Short mmCIF file of C-alpha atoms and ligand atoms in Angstrom, two decimals:
data_model
loop_
_atom_site.label_atom_id
_atom_site.label_comp_id
_atom_site.label_asym_id
_atom_site.label_seq_id
_atom_site.Cartn_x
_atom_site.Cartn_y
_atom_site.Cartn_z
CA MET A 1 -14.28 0.14 -23.87
CA LEU A 2 -12.24 2.68 -21.95
CA ILE A 3 -9.51 0.83 -20.08
CA VAL A 4 -6.93 2.08 -17.58
CA GLN A 5 -3.86 -0.15 -17.43
CA LYS A 6 -1.23 0.33 -14.73
CA PHE A 7 2.22 -1.22 -14.98
CA GLY A 8 4.28 -1.58 -11.79
CA GLY A 9 8.03 -1.28 -11.32
CA THR A 10 9.02 -4.83 -12.28
CA SER A 11 6.81 -4.72 -15.37
CA VAL A 12 8.79 -1.71 -16.62
CA GLY A 13 12.03 -2.82 -14.93
CA ASN A 14 14.25 -2.59 -18.02
CA LEU A 15 14.08 -1.46 -21.64
CA ASP A 16 13.00 -4.87 -22.95
CA ARG A 17 10.16 -4.94 -20.47
CA ILE A 18 9.06 -1.45 -21.46
CA GLN A 19 9.02 -2.72 -25.06
CA ASN A 20 6.84 -5.64 -23.90
CA VAL A 21 4.45 -3.26 -22.19
CA ALA A 22 4.30 -1.25 -25.41
CA LYS A 23 3.30 -4.42 -27.27
CA ARG A 24 0.51 -5.19 -24.80
CA VAL A 25 -0.75 -1.60 -24.89
CA SER A 26 -0.62 -1.64 -28.69
CA ALA A 27 -2.68 -4.85 -28.81
CA THR A 28 -5.31 -3.40 -26.46
CA LYS A 29 -5.54 -0.29 -28.60
CA LYS A 30 -5.79 -2.30 -31.83
CA ASP A 31 -8.71 -4.22 -30.27
CA GLY A 32 -10.58 -0.94 -30.52
CA ASN A 33 -10.28 0.29 -26.92
CA ASP A 34 -9.56 3.76 -25.61
CA LEU A 35 -6.62 3.55 -23.29
CA VAL A 36 -4.97 5.40 -20.43
CA VAL A 37 -1.73 3.82 -19.23
CA VAL A 38 -0.32 4.64 -15.79
CA VAL A 39 3.29 3.71 -15.13
CA SER A 40 5.55 3.31 -12.09
CA ALA A 41 9.24 4.07 -11.98
CA MET A 42 11.53 1.25 -13.15
CA SER A 43 11.97 -1.21 -10.26
CA GLY A 44 14.54 -0.07 -7.70
CA GLU A 45 14.57 3.47 -9.08
CA THR A 46 12.53 5.11 -6.30
CA ASN A 47 14.63 3.39 -3.61
CA LYS A 48 17.78 4.52 -5.39
CA LEU A 49 16.60 8.13 -5.30
CA VAL A 50 15.70 7.81 -1.60
CA GLY A 51 19.24 6.51 -1.03
CA TYR A 52 20.73 9.51 -2.84
CA ALA A 53 18.81 11.89 -0.57
CA GLU A 54 19.84 9.97 2.55
CA HIS A 55 23.45 10.39 1.51
CA PHE A 56 23.04 14.07 2.34
CA SER A 57 20.44 14.07 5.11
CA LYS A 58 18.71 11.78 7.61
CA ASN A 59 15.59 13.90 7.45
CA PRO A 60 15.34 15.66 4.07
CA SER A 61 12.54 18.12 3.35
CA ARG A 62 9.43 16.24 2.24
CA ALA A 63 8.73 18.75 -0.52
CA GLU A 64 12.22 18.20 -1.98
CA MET A 65 11.70 14.43 -1.72
CA ASP A 66 8.56 14.77 -3.84
CA MET A 67 10.41 16.81 -6.43
CA LEU A 68 13.06 14.08 -6.52
CA LEU A 69 10.96 10.90 -6.35
CA SER A 70 8.38 11.99 -8.91
CA SER A 71 11.10 11.99 -11.58
CA GLY A 72 11.27 8.16 -11.76
CA GLU A 73 7.74 7.84 -13.10
CA ARG A 74 8.30 10.57 -15.69
CA VAL A 75 11.22 8.63 -17.16
CA THR A 76 9.07 5.53 -17.73
CA ALA A 77 6.09 7.47 -19.07
CA SER A 78 8.12 9.23 -21.72
CA LEU A 79 10.07 6.10 -22.71
CA LEU A 80 6.83 4.15 -23.16
CA SER A 81 5.36 6.96 -25.24
CA ILE A 82 8.47 7.04 -27.45
CA ALA A 83 8.31 3.25 -27.90
CA LEU A 84 4.62 3.40 -28.85
CA SER A 85 5.18 6.21 -31.35
CA GLU A 86 7.87 4.11 -32.98
CA MET A 87 5.23 1.35 -33.37
CA GLY A 88 3.02 3.78 -35.26
CA HIS A 89 0.72 4.86 -32.41
CA ASP A 90 -0.22 8.37 -31.46
CA ALA A 91 0.80 8.45 -27.79
CA LEU A 92 1.15 11.30 -25.33
CA ALA A 93 2.96 11.19 -21.96
CA MET A 94 1.67 13.40 -19.14
CA THR A 95 2.89 14.33 -15.68
CA GLY A 96 0.46 14.09 -12.78
CA ARG A 97 -0.04 17.84 -13.06
CA LYS A 98 -1.01 17.67 -16.76
CA ALA A 99 -3.36 14.78 -15.99
CA GLY A 100 -5.12 17.15 -13.57
CA ILE A 101 -4.38 15.30 -10.33
CA VAL A 102 -4.79 17.83 -7.52
CA THR A 103 -3.79 16.82 -3.98
CA ASP A 104 -3.56 18.26 -0.50
CA ASP A 105 -0.26 19.59 0.91
CA SER A 106 0.81 16.45 2.71
CA HIS A 107 4.12 15.89 0.94
CA THR A 108 5.24 12.23 0.45
CA LYS A 109 1.77 10.95 1.38
CA ALA A 110 -0.57 13.37 -0.31
CA ARG A 111 -4.28 12.68 -0.73
CA ILE A 112 -6.00 13.26 -4.05
CA GLU A 113 -8.58 16.03 -3.68
CA GLU A 114 -9.84 16.19 -7.24
CA ILE A 115 -9.01 15.24 -10.79
CA ASN A 116 -9.55 17.65 -13.67
CA PRO A 117 -9.48 15.20 -16.57
CA GLN A 118 -9.85 17.70 -19.43
CA ALA A 119 -6.38 17.11 -20.91
CA MET A 120 -6.87 13.33 -20.79
CA HIS A 121 -10.34 13.65 -22.36
CA ASP A 122 -8.99 15.87 -25.14
CA ALA A 123 -6.15 13.48 -25.95
CA LEU A 124 -8.45 10.44 -25.91
CA HIS A 125 -10.89 12.32 -28.13
CA ASP A 126 -8.05 12.82 -30.63
CA GLY A 127 -7.46 9.05 -30.61
CA LYS A 128 -4.24 9.24 -28.60
CA ILE A 129 -3.01 6.68 -26.11
CA VAL A 130 -2.62 8.65 -22.89
CA ILE A 131 0.33 7.73 -20.69
CA VAL A 132 0.39 9.14 -17.17
CA ALA A 133 3.34 9.22 -14.79
CA GLY A 134 1.93 7.54 -11.67
CA PHE A 135 2.50 8.29 -7.98
CA GLN A 136 2.30 12.08 -8.34
CA GLY A 137 0.05 15.10 -8.32
CA VAL A 138 0.26 18.79 -7.64
CA ASN A 139 -1.03 20.81 -4.67
CA ALA A 140 -3.00 24.06 -4.86
CA LYS A 141 0.26 26.04 -4.80
CA GLY A 142 1.56 24.18 -7.82
CA ASP A 143 4.18 22.12 -5.96
CA ILE A 144 4.70 18.51 -6.96
CA THR A 145 3.42 15.98 -4.41
CA THR A 146 3.62 12.17 -4.24
CA LEU A 147 0.93 9.76 -3.07
CA GLY A 148 2.84 7.48 -0.70
CA ARG A 149 4.92 4.41 -1.59
CA GLY A 150 3.12 2.16 -4.04
CA GLY A 151 1.04 5.21 -5.03
CA SER A 152 0.86 4.51 -8.76
CA ASP A 153 -1.93 2.06 -7.94
CA LEU A 154 -3.86 5.00 -6.51
CA SER A 155 -3.16 7.14 -9.60
CA ALA A 156 -4.61 4.40 -11.81
CA VAL A 157 -7.74 3.81 -9.74
CA ALA A 158 -8.43 7.52 -9.28
CA ILE A 159 -8.06 8.15 -13.02
CA ALA A 160 -10.30 5.17 -13.80
CA GLY A 161 -12.90 6.66 -11.45
CA ALA A 162 -12.62 10.17 -12.85
CA LEU A 163 -12.91 8.98 -16.47
CA LYS A 164 -15.61 6.42 -15.58
CA ALA A 165 -13.47 3.75 -17.22
CA ASP A 166 -15.01 0.33 -17.81
CA LEU A 167 -12.03 -1.48 -16.32
CA CYS A 168 -8.85 -0.79 -14.36
CA GLU A 169 -6.13 -3.41 -14.77
CA ILE A 170 -3.16 -3.44 -12.39
CA TYR A 171 -0.27 -5.31 -14.01
CA THR A 172 2.37 -6.60 -11.60
CA ASP A 173 4.90 -9.41 -11.12
CA VAL A 174 2.49 -12.00 -9.63
CA SER A 175 -0.60 -13.27 -11.39
CA GLY A 176 -3.16 -11.93 -8.93
CA ILE A 177 -4.09 -11.73 -5.28
CA TYR A 178 -3.00 -14.84 -3.37
CA THR A 179 -4.00 -16.25 0.03
CA THR A 180 -0.67 -14.84 1.22
CA ASP A 181 2.51 -13.44 -0.34
CA PRO A 182 3.54 -16.24 -2.76
CA ARG A 183 7.18 -15.25 -2.23
CA ILE A 184 6.89 -16.33 1.43
CA GLU A 185 4.54 -19.31 1.01
CA PRO A 186 4.88 -21.00 -2.39
CA LYS A 187 1.74 -23.04 -1.58
CA ALA A 188 -0.32 -19.82 -1.56
CA LYS A 189 -3.39 -20.05 -3.79
CA LYS A 190 -4.52 -17.44 -6.30
CA LEU A 191 -8.02 -16.09 -5.65
CA ASP A 192 -10.44 -15.60 -8.56
CA ASN A 193 -12.06 -12.74 -6.72
CA ILE A 194 -11.97 -10.94 -3.40
CA SER A 195 -14.22 -8.28 -1.84
CA TYR A 196 -13.10 -4.66 -1.60
CA ASP A 197 -13.25 -4.88 2.20
CA GLU A 198 -11.05 -7.96 2.49
CA MET A 199 -8.59 -6.55 -0.02
CA LEU A 200 -8.53 -3.29 1.91
CA GLU A 201 -7.68 -5.13 5.11
CA LEU A 202 -4.97 -7.22 3.41
CA ALA A 203 -3.46 -4.12 1.81
CA SER A 204 -3.65 -2.03 4.98
CA LEU A 205 -2.07 -4.88 6.91
CA GLY A 206 0.96 -5.09 4.66
CA ALA A 207 0.12 -7.01 1.45
CA LYS A 208 1.79 -4.49 -0.82
CA VAL A 209 0.37 -6.02 -4.01
CA LEU A 210 -2.10 -3.11 -3.95
CA GLN A 211 -1.64 0.17 -2.13
CA ASN A 212 -4.37 0.37 0.52
CA ARG A 213 -5.64 3.80 -0.50
CA SER A 214 -6.15 2.58 -4.06
CA VAL A 215 -8.48 -0.13 -2.77
CA GLU A 216 -10.35 2.37 -0.61
CA MET A 217 -10.80 4.58 -3.68
CA ALA A 218 -11.85 1.63 -5.88
CA LYS A 219 -14.55 0.76 -3.36
CA LYS A 220 -15.75 4.34 -3.06
CA LEU A 221 -15.92 4.93 -6.82
CA ASN A 222 -17.01 1.38 -7.63
CA VAL A 223 -14.09 0.80 -10.00
CA ASN A 224 -13.85 -2.63 -11.63
CA LEU A 225 -10.38 -3.60 -10.53
CA VAL A 226 -8.33 -6.54 -11.79
CA THR A 227 -4.82 -7.50 -10.66
CA ARG A 228 -2.81 -9.65 -13.09
CA THR A 229 0.69 -10.31 -14.34
CA SER A 230 2.35 -8.48 -17.21
CA PHE A 231 4.46 -11.55 -18.01
CA SER A 232 1.71 -13.84 -19.38
CA ASN A 233 -1.95 -13.85 -20.37
CA GLU A 234 -2.99 -15.70 -17.22
CA GLN A 235 -6.29 -14.50 -15.75
CA GLY A 236 -5.96 -12.32 -12.68
CA THR A 237 -8.05 -11.59 -9.58
CA LEU A 238 -11.19 -9.45 -9.67
CA ILE A 239 -11.65 -7.10 -6.71
CA THR A 240 -15.36 -6.45 -6.38
CA LYS A 241 -18.38 -5.91 -4.10
CA GLU A 242 -18.99 -8.53 -1.42
CA GLU A 243 -22.42 -9.41 -2.85
CA ASN A 244 -20.82 -10.42 -6.17
CA ILE A 245 -18.88 -13.17 -4.43
CA MET A 246 -20.82 -16.41 -4.17
CA GLU A 247 -19.09 -18.17 -1.32
CA ALA A 248 -16.92 -16.12 1.01
CA PRO A 249 -14.36 -18.31 2.78
CA LEU A 250 -13.93 -18.07 6.54
CA VAL A 251 -10.39 -16.77 6.13
CA SER A 252 -9.28 -15.36 2.79
CA GLY A 253 -5.68 -14.48 3.50
CA ILE A 254 -2.68 -13.83 5.74
CA ALA A 255 -0.86 -10.48 5.57
CA LEU A 256 2.58 -9.54 6.83
CA ASP A 257 3.81 -6.03 7.59
CA ARG A 258 7.53 -5.74 8.30
CA ASN A 259 7.52 -1.94 8.32
CA GLN A 260 6.33 -1.50 11.87
CA ALA A 261 8.12 -0.15 14.90
CA ARG A 262 7.10 -0.32 18.55
CA ILE A 263 7.39 2.64 20.90
CA SER A 264 7.27 2.04 24.65
CA LEU A 265 6.59 4.87 27.09
CA MET A 266 7.46 4.02 30.69
CA GLY A 267 6.22 5.90 33.75
CA VAL A 268 3.51 7.92 32.03
CA LYS A 269 1.79 10.23 34.56
CA ASP A 270 -1.65 8.74 35.14
CA ARG A 271 -3.91 11.77 34.79
CA PRO A 272 -6.99 12.46 32.68
CA GLY A 273 -6.02 13.88 29.29
CA ILE A 274 -2.48 12.52 29.04
CA ALA A 275 -3.30 9.95 26.34
CA SER A 276 -5.28 12.55 24.46
CA ASP A 277 -2.30 14.92 24.67
CA ILE A 278 0.22 12.39 23.39
CA PHE A 279 -1.87 10.99 20.56
CA ASN A 280 -3.18 14.37 19.43
CA LYS A 281 0.39 15.65 19.11
CA LEU A 282 1.31 12.50 17.16
CA ALA A 283 -1.67 13.05 14.87
CA THR A 284 -0.68 16.67 14.28
CA ALA A 285 2.78 15.43 13.30
CA GLU A 286 1.02 13.10 10.80
CA VAL A 287 2.28 9.99 12.58
CA ASN A 288 0.10 7.01 11.80
CA VAL A 289 -0.45 5.20 15.12
CA ASP A 290 -1.72 1.65 14.84
CA MET A 291 -1.97 -0.62 17.90
CA ILE A 292 -2.02 0.87 21.41
CA ILE A 293 -1.70 -0.89 24.75
CA GLN A 294 -1.98 0.84 28.11
CA ASN A 295 -1.22 -1.05 31.31
CA LYS A 296 -3.06 -0.67 34.59
CA ALA A 297 -1.64 2.27 36.55
CA HIS A 298 0.62 1.61 39.50
CA ASP A 299 1.77 4.32 41.95
CA GLY A 300 0.28 7.06 39.76
CA ALA A 301 2.11 6.02 36.61
CA THR A 302 1.39 3.69 33.74
CA ASN A 303 3.09 2.29 30.62
CA ILE A 304 1.83 2.92 27.09
CA ASP A 305 3.06 0.95 24.09
CA PHE A 306 2.09 1.64 20.50
CA THR A 307 3.18 0.86 16.96
CA VAL A 308 3.87 3.21 14.03
CA PRO A 309 5.16 2.66 10.48
CA VAL A 310 8.99 2.72 10.46
CA ASN A 311 8.81 5.73 8.14
CA ASP A 312 7.03 7.74 10.83
CA LEU A 313 9.44 6.76 13.62
CA HIS A 314 11.62 9.84 13.32
CA ASP A 315 8.65 12.22 13.64
CA ALA A 316 7.18 10.12 16.46
CA LYS A 317 10.45 10.34 18.42
CA LEU A 318 10.42 14.14 18.18
CA VAL A 319 6.92 14.22 19.71
CA VAL A 320 7.73 11.67 22.43
CA ASP A 321 10.88 13.59 23.39
CA THR A 322 8.80 16.63 24.35
CA PHE A 323 6.84 14.53 26.88
CA VAL A 324 10.02 13.05 28.35
CA LYS A 325 11.50 16.55 28.67
CA SER A 326 8.37 17.91 30.40
CA GLY A 327 8.45 15.02 32.91
CA ASP A 328 5.07 13.56 31.84
CA VAL A 329 6.90 10.42 30.69
CA ASP A 330 9.88 8.92 32.60
CA ALA A 331 11.54 7.02 29.75
CA ASP A 332 11.00 5.78 26.22
CA SER A 333 12.36 2.94 24.11
CA TYR A 334 12.04 1.83 20.50
CA ASN A 335 12.02 -1.53 18.74
CA GLU A 336 12.19 -1.85 14.97
CA ASP A 337 12.70 -5.63 14.99
CA ILE A 338 9.02 -6.44 15.07
CA CYS A 339 6.41 -7.27 12.47
CA LYS A 340 2.68 -7.65 12.32
CA VAL A 341 0.97 -10.79 11.00
CA SER A 342 -2.75 -10.71 10.33
CA VAL A 343 -5.48 -13.16 9.47
CA VAL A 344 -8.23 -11.63 7.29
CA GLY A 345 -11.66 -12.89 6.27
CA VAL A 346 -15.25 -11.60 6.11
CA GLY A 347 -16.40 -15.09 7.19
CA MET A 348 -15.09 -14.30 10.69
CA LYS A 349 -18.12 -12.08 11.27
CA SER A 350 -20.27 -15.15 11.74
CA HIS A 351 -17.79 -17.68 13.11
CA VAL A 352 -16.10 -18.07 16.47
CA GLY A 353 -12.69 -19.57 17.11
CA VAL A 354 -10.69 -17.82 14.37
CA ALA A 355 -8.67 -15.75 16.84
CA ALA A 356 -8.16 -18.71 19.18
CA CYS A 357 -6.76 -20.73 16.27
CA ALA A 358 -4.30 -17.91 15.45
CA PHE A 359 -3.07 -17.77 19.06
CA SER A 360 -2.64 -21.54 19.39
CA THR A 361 -0.74 -21.62 16.08
CA MET A 362 1.74 -19.11 17.53
CA ALA A 363 1.93 -21.13 20.76
CA ASP A 364 2.58 -24.39 18.88
CA ASN A 365 5.52 -22.70 17.16
CA ASN A 366 6.86 -21.12 20.34
CA ILE A 367 6.29 -17.62 18.99
CA ASN A 368 5.58 -15.02 21.64
CA ILE A 369 2.76 -12.57 20.85
CA ASN A 370 3.62 -9.00 21.94
CA MET A 371 0.44 -7.19 20.98
CA ILE A 372 -2.99 -8.17 19.65
CA SER A 373 -5.75 -6.29 17.91
CA THR A 374 -8.94 -7.56 16.31
CA SER A 375 -11.82 -6.25 14.23
CA GLU A 376 -14.88 -7.90 12.68
CA ILE A 377 -12.83 -9.28 9.82
CA LYS A 378 -9.22 -9.50 11.06
CA VAL A 379 -6.93 -10.66 13.84
CA SER A 380 -3.50 -8.96 14.02
CA MET A 381 -0.53 -9.94 16.16
CA VAL A 382 2.77 -8.16 16.71
CA ILE A 383 5.66 -10.62 17.02
CA ASP A 384 9.47 -10.55 16.75
CA GLU A 385 10.52 -10.02 13.15
CA LYS A 386 12.71 -13.15 13.09
CA TYR A 387 9.53 -15.28 13.25
CA ALA A 388 7.75 -13.44 10.41
CA GLU A 389 7.95 -16.12 7.72
CA LEU A 390 7.40 -19.01 10.12
CA ALA A 391 4.26 -17.31 11.42
CA VAL A 392 2.87 -16.67 7.94
CA ARG A 393 3.48 -20.25 6.79
CA SER A 394 2.07 -21.89 9.90
CA LEU A 395 -1.06 -19.70 9.85
CA HIS A 396 -1.49 -20.52 6.15
CA ASP A 397 -1.35 -24.21 7.11
CA ALA A 398 -3.56 -23.85 10.17
CA TYR A 399 -6.46 -22.34 8.17
CA GLU A 400 -5.83 -24.81 5.31
CA LEU A 401 -5.60 -22.00 2.78
CA GLU A 402 -3.80 -24.06 0.15
CA LYS A 403 -7.02 -26.05 -0.39
P1 ADP B 501 4.46 -3.39 -8.44
O1 ADP B 501 5.87 -2.95 -8.55
O2 ADP B 501 3.94 -4.05 -9.68
O3 ADP B 501 3.55 -2.34 -7.91
P2 ADP B 501 4.65 -4.60 -5.81
O4 ADP B 501 6.02 -5.11 -5.50
O5 ADP B 501 4.23 -3.30 -5.24
O6 ADP B 501 4.47 -4.61 -7.39
O7 ADP B 501 3.57 -5.69 -5.38
C1 ADP B 501 3.67 -7.03 -5.84
C2 ADP B 501 4.22 -7.93 -4.75
O8 ADP B 501 3.28 -8.01 -3.68
C3 ADP B 501 4.40 -9.36 -5.14
O9 ADP B 501 5.65 -9.56 -5.79
C4 ADP B 501 4.29 -10.12 -3.82
O10 ADP B 501 5.57 -10.46 -3.30
C5 ADP B 501 3.66 -9.11 -2.89
N1 ADP B 501 2.47 -9.63 -2.19
C6 ADP B 501 2.25 -9.52 -0.85
N2 ADP B 501 1.12 -10.10 -0.50
C7 ADP B 501 0.56 -10.62 -1.62
C8 ADP B 501 -0.64 -11.35 -1.89
N3 ADP B 501 -1.52 -11.66 -0.93
N4 ADP B 501 -0.89 -11.73 -3.18
C9 ADP B 501 -0.01 -11.41 -4.16
N5 ADP B 501 1.13 -10.72 -3.96
C10 ADP B 501 1.43 -10.32 -2.71
N1 LIG B 502 7.64 4.23 -7.61
C1 LIG B 502 6.82 4.40 -6.44
C2 LIG B 502 7.27 3.45 -5.34
O1 LIG B 502 8.23 2.70 -5.54
C3 LIG B 502 5.35 4.27 -6.72
C4 LIG B 502 4.89 2.93 -7.24
O2 LIG B 502 5.71 2.13 -7.70
O3 LIG B 502 3.69 2.68 -7.21
O4 LIG B 502 6.73 3.47 -4.27
MG1 MG B 503 3.20 -1.61 -5.95
#
């Protein structure tokens, strides 16, 4: 078999753990498999580098950030390769560039455009264990780019797709996908399998166990994806097509996203085209707008509220400022102390009452809902951040997910 194994930050968090990873990789190789290993930076390393940059600037150049942040993954890749060589294996560490990962220009959240896997093929053909520094690629100009936080998951899935690997294993610090973050709700239950679509919703709504774009890519390329722990041999969770899952539960999980900020625009001139103007400018600035609420106009003006990831807040403020200056918007305000809790399940498509249950659960706990959005398979609510954990636990109880 050709297997892609990805090891996250905690799994390579210190030298002993890198040695452990080397042992697991060695065993997989000795079982007769071809192997590409994708690694993250040691845990805390990427945040440390971000902190270094922030020491000098509140808004450092994104291209320089990519140059800086991509270094963490290179450290782990080379250390793992050195450890494997010492164990008698023929291993070769590669940067994203050498692995042929070509992206667009969108520094710090680049999209993979193509993978030229020749170097990986050649090394595999020579019997080598290929080790790839995750999270990074290179744009057409040859500059280093990174794939967004948590992006090593995407590197692994994209490589598995490009090499037509039989299996892509994501090794992390929990033993699979749970009904909610087991660090918030210890009663959370591990799922044996989950559909690509539900996993995509959970990931997009804040369950950082898999980066959302990696799930999107896995679905598109039909990659057999398994999430499991690097600390034991416990079986993980298979992420697969909906039709492979016998009995889809009504609700499969609760997600929490703490990295949201709310922007309120007061006294927005009520004329055709104003919303289009504002949100087009935000899109051009690559700000990811999520929920939007517009109130009924009163005296020719209206209020618009929307949410963005905290990381995009700085760029969003620059755009909003131009509308305040031009007089199209009277005033703006910002709130970072919010979070988004979401209930996800494909079973919702055919059942009523799921949203109502979410709202009454918030009411029973005296939690005020600030914003709501729904789709066929999710209900999301923006609430004050101080209620985040209470909301997750009470929703988990309300839908009886521990059963
Ligand atoms: P890695 O460094 O291996 O990429 P991450 O920290 O990115 O690991 O993701 C793993 C974490 O995701 C877990 O420690 C857990 O706290 C969190 N998590 C959030 N939601 C879930 C969920 N539904 N199931 C499992 N883990 C979850
Ligand atoms: N090291 C990067 C991060 O912390 C990428 C990853 O771990 O997947 O976001
Ligand atoms: Mg991760």
